[in-house]
Short mmCIF file of C-alpha atoms in Angstrom, two decimals:
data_model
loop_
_atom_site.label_atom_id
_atom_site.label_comp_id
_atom_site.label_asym_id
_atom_site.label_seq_id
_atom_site.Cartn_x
_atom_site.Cartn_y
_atom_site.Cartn_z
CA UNK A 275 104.67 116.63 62.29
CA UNK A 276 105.37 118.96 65.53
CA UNK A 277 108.35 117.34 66.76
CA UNK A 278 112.16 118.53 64.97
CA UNK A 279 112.31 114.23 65.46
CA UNK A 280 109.16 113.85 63.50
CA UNK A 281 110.25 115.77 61.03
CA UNK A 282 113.86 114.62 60.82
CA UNK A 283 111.92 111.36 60.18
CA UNK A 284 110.23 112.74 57.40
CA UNK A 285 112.61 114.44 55.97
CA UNK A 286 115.03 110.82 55.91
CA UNK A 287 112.18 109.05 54.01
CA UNK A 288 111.49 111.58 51.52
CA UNK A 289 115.38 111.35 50.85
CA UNK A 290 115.14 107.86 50.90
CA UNK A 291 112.38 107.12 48.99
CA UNK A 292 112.23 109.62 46.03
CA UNK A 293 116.08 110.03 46.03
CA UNK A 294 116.42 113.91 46.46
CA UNK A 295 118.08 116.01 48.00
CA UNK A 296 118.07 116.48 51.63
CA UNK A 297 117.69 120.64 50.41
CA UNK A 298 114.54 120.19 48.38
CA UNK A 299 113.07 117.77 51.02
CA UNK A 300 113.32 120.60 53.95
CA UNK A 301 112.31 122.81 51.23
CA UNK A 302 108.76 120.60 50.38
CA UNK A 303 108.60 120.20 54.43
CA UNK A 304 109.29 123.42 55.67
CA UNK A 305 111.73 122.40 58.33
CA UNK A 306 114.75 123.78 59.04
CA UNK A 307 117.97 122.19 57.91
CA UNK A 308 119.96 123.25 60.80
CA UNK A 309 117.51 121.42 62.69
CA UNK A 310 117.25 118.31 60.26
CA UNK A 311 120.75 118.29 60.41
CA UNK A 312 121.01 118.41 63.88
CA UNK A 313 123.23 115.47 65.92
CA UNK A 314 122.16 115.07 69.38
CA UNK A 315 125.09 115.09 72.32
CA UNK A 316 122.74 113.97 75.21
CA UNK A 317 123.39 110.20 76.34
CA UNK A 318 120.30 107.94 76.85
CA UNK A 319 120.09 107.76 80.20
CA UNK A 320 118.88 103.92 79.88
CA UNK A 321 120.08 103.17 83.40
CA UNK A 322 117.70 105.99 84.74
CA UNK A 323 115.02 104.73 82.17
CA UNK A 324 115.20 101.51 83.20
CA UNK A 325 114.81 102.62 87.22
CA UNK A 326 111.85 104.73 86.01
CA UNK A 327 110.48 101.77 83.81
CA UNK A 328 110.56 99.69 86.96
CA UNK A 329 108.65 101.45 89.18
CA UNK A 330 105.95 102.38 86.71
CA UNK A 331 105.71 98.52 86.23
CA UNK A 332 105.34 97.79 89.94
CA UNK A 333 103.07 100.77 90.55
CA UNK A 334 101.43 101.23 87.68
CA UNK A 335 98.92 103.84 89.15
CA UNK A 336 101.67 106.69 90.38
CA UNK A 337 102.65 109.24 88.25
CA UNK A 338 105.64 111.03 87.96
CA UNK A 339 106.13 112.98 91.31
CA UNK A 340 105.16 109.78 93.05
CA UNK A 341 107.95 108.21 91.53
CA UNK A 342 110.42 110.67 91.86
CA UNK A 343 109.90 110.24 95.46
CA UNK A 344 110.55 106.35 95.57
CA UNK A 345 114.06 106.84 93.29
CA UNK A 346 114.90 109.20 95.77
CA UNK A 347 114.24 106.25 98.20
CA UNK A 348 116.90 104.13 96.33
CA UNK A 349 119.28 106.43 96.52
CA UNK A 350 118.80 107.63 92.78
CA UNK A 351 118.44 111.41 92.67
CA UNK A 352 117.94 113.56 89.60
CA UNK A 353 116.07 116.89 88.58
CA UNK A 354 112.00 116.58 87.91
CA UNK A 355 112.17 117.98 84.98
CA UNK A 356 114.45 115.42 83.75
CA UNK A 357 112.64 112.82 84.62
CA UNK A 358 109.43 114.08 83.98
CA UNK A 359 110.73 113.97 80.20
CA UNK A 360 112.14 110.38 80.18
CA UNK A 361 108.83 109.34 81.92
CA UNK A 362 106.66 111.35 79.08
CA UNK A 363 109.17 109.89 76.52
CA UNK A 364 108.98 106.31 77.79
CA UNK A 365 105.05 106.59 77.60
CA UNK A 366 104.21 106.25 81.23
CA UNK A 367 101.86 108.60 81.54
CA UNK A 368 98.47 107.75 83.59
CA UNK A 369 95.62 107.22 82.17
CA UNK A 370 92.69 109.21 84.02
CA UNK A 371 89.73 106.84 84.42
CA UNK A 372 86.69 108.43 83.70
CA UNK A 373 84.69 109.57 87.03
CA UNK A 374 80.86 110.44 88.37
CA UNK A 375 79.43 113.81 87.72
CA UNK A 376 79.63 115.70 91.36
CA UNK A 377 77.63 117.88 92.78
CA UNK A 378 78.51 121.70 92.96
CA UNK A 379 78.28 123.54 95.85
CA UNK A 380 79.82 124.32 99.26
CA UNK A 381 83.14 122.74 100.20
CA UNK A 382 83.67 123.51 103.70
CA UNK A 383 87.61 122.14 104.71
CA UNK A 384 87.20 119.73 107.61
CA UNK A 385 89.65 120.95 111.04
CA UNK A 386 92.57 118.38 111.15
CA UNK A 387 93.19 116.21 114.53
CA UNK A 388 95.66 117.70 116.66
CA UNK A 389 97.14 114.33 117.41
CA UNK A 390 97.09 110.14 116.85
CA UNK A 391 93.73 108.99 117.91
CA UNK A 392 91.70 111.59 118.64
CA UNK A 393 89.87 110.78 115.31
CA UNK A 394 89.10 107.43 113.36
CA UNK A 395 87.44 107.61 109.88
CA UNK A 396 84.90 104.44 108.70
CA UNK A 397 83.37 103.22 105.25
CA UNK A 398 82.72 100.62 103.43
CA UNK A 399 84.02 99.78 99.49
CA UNK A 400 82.29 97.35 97.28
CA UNK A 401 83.90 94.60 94.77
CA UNK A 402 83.17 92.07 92.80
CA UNK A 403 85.35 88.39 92.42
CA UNK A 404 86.04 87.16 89.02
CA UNK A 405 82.76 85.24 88.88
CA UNK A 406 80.40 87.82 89.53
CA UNK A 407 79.87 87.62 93.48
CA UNK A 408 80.29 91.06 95.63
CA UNK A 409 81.97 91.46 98.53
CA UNK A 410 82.88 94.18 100.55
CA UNK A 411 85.64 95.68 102.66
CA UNK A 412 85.57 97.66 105.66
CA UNK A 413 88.21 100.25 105.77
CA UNK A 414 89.14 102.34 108.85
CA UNK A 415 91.76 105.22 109.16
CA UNK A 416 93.28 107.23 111.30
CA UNK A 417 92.73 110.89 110.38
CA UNK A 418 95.72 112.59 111.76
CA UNK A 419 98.38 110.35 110.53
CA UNK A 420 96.23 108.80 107.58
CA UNK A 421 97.14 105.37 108.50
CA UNK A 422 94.99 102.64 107.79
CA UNK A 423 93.99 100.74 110.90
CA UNK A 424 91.90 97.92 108.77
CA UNK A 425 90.93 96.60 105.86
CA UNK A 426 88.61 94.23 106.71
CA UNK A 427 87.12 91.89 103.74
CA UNK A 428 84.35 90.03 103.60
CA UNK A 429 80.92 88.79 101.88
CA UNK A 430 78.99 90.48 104.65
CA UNK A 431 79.77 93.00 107.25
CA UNK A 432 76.46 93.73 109.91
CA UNK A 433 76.77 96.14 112.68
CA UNK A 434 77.89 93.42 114.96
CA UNK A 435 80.49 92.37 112.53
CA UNK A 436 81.56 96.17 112.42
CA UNK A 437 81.67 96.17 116.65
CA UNK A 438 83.56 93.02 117.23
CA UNK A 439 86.35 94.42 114.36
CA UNK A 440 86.28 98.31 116.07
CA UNK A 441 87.15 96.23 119.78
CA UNK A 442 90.50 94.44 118.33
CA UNK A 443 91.36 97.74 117.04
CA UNK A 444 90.89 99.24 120.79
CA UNK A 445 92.54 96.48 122.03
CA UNK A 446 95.92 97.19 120.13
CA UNK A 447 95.91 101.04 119.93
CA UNK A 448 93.42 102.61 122.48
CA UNK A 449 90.20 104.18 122.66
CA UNK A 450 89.57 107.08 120.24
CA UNK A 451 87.40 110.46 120.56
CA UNK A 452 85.50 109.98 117.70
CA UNK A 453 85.08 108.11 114.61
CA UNK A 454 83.04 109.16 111.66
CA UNK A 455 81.13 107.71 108.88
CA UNK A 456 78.20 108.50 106.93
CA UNK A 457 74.60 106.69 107.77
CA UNK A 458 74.64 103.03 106.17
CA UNK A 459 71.92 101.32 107.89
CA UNK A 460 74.91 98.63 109.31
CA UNK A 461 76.61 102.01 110.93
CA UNK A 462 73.17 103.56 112.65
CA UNK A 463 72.02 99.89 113.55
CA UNK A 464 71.31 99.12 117.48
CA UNK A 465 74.51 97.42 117.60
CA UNK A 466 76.89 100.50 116.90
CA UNK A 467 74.61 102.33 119.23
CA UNK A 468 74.66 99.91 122.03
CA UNK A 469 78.47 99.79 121.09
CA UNK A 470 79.20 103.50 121.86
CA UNK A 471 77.05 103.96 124.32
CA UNK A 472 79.45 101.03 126.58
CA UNK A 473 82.59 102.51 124.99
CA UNK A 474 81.51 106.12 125.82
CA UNK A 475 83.26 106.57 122.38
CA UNK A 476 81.59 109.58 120.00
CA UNK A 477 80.15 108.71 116.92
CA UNK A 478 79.62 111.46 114.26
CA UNK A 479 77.30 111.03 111.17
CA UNK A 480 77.97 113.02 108.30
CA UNK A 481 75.19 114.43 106.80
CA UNK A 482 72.80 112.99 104.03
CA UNK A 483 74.67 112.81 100.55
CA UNK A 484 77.94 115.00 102.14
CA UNK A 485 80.59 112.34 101.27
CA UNK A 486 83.26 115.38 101.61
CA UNK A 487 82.23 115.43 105.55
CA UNK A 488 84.14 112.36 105.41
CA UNK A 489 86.79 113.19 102.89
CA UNK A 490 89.97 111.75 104.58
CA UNK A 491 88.79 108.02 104.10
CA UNK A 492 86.76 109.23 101.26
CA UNK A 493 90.49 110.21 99.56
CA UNK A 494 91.92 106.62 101.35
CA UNK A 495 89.13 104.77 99.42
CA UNK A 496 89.95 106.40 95.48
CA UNK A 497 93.66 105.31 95.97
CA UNK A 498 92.82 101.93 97.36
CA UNK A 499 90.30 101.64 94.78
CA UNK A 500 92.59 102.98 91.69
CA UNK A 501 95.90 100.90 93.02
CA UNK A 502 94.16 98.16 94.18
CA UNK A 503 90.64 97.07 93.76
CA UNK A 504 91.12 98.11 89.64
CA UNK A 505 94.71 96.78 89.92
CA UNK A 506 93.97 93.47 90.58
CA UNK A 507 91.40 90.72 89.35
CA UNK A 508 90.72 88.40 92.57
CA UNK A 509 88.58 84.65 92.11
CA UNK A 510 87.98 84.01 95.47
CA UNK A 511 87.66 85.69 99.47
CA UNK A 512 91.09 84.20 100.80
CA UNK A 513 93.18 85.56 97.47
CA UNK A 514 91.20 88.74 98.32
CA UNK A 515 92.17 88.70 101.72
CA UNK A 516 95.87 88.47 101.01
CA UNK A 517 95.91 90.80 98.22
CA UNK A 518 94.52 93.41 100.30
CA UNK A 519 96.19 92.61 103.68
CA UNK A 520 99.80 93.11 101.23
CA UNK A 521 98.14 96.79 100.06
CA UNK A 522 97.79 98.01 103.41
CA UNK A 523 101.35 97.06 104.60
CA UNK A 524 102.60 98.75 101.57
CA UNK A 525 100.18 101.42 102.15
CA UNK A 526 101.28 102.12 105.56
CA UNK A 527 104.85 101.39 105.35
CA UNK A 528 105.86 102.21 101.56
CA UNK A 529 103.60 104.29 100.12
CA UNK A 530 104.55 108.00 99.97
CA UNK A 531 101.85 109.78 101.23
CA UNK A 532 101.81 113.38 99.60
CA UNK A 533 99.78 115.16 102.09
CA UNK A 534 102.49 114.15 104.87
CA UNK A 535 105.09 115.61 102.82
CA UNK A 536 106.03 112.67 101.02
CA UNK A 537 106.59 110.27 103.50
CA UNK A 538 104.49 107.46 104.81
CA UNK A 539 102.25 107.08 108.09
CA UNK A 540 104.24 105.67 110.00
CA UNK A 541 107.16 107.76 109.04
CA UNK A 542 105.12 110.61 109.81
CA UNK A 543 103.18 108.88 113.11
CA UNK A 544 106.70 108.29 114.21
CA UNK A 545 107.79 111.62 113.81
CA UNK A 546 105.43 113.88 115.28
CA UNK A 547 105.77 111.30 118.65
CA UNK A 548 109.32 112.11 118.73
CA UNK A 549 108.42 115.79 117.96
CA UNK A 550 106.05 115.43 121.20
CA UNK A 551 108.39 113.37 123.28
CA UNK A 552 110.95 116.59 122.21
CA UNK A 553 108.47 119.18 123.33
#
């Protein structure tokens, strides 16, 4: 009993059950009777509960700062403190999933892109369908406004696969300076080489067993993975497809990023090209 509730509890069923005193109960407890006795003024707050329960249900991976953010999105504003106790009282909290032993070493901080497009992050995430059968998904970011530019999902993914899916993306948004990714044989393959070598595009390999190299999508693929891929049980390629196609609208569009101060990629790509257009 470490709580003055636990041990009001306590105290109440020793009263009730043995029929004594509520004196010699505090006595047998050591608790305080001005603090057995206490009667507590603060309301409920089950409107605000209810808000926080509601968002923890629909994004069942954010904690509390994540969720202060999106009731501050709905026009409900109160202190973090406050709600960081309804949320612990509510029993919200996150439950860490256990993770790989890492490497120590090194950890070099990679320079940041000056601007949208100069540099495009690759890799590729594995899953499994409800039957057993793997499939993949190619993700691709932007690294300056952390916007994902695809999620693309499928049973197999060659080099050629990876080409034909990097030329839509050039087609919508432009060529970038570089794009990076570590050295999967589908990403050195003569395909990607031929590729650059027409596109006069840079491609950057991180080096051997370095995943931090490539830590923007490397951070872009443990949220997707911990919101989505763990979040959500899929039985064949289409539901997969849609599933994940809905996750990267949210993503882009929703989700408060907390390296961009809390606001989204396109909230932020938005704003620095009105910042430019300014300048």
């Amino acid at each position: 009993m470490v709580t003055p509730e636990a041990k009001r509890d306590a105290v109440a069923h020793l009263c009730d059950e043995h029929s004594v005193s509520q004196r010699r109960a505090c006595n047998v407890l050591q608790a305080d009777r001005s603090s057995v006795r206490y009667k507590r003024i603060r309301s409920d707050d089950a409107e605000l509960r209810e808000a926080i329960k509601t968002v923890a249900a629909a994004r069942r991976r954010f904690g509390y700062r994540r969720i202060h953010v999106m009731l501050q999105r709905q026009g409900i504003h109160m202190n973090q403190k406050k709600l960081r106790r309804l949320y612990t009282e509510e029993k919200l909290q996150v439950r860490k999933r256990g993770g790989r032993k890492r490497a120590l070493g090194t950890r070099r901080p990679m320079v940041l892109p000056d601007r949208i497009n100069e540099r495009w992050s690759l890799d590729f995430v594995s899953d499994a369908f409800t039957d057993g059968r793997r499939f993949r998904v190619l993700a691709i970011i932007d690294d300056y406004s952390r916007e994902c530019l695809a999620l693309v999902t499928d049973t197999s993914l060659s080099g050629m696969r990876v080409t034909r899916e990097l030329n839509q993306l050039l087609t919508r948004r432009g060529k970038p300076r570089t794009i990076v990714s570590d050295n999967g044989t589908e990403l050195t393959s003569i395909a990607i080489l031929k590729w650059c070598q027409e596109t006069d595009i840079e491609w950057h390999y991180i080096a051997p067993g370095k995943p931090m190299q490539n830590g923007f999508v490397e951070s872009f693929n443990g949220s997707f993975r911990d919101e989505c891929l763990n979040e959500t049980l899929f039985s064949s390629l289409a539901e997969a497809r849609k599933q994940i196609t809905a996750w990267k609208e949210d993503y882009n569009k929703h989700r408060p990023h907390s390296s961009l101060g809390n606001i989204t990629p396109i909230e932020y790509a938005m704003k620095m090209a009105l910042q430019k257009q300014a300048a």
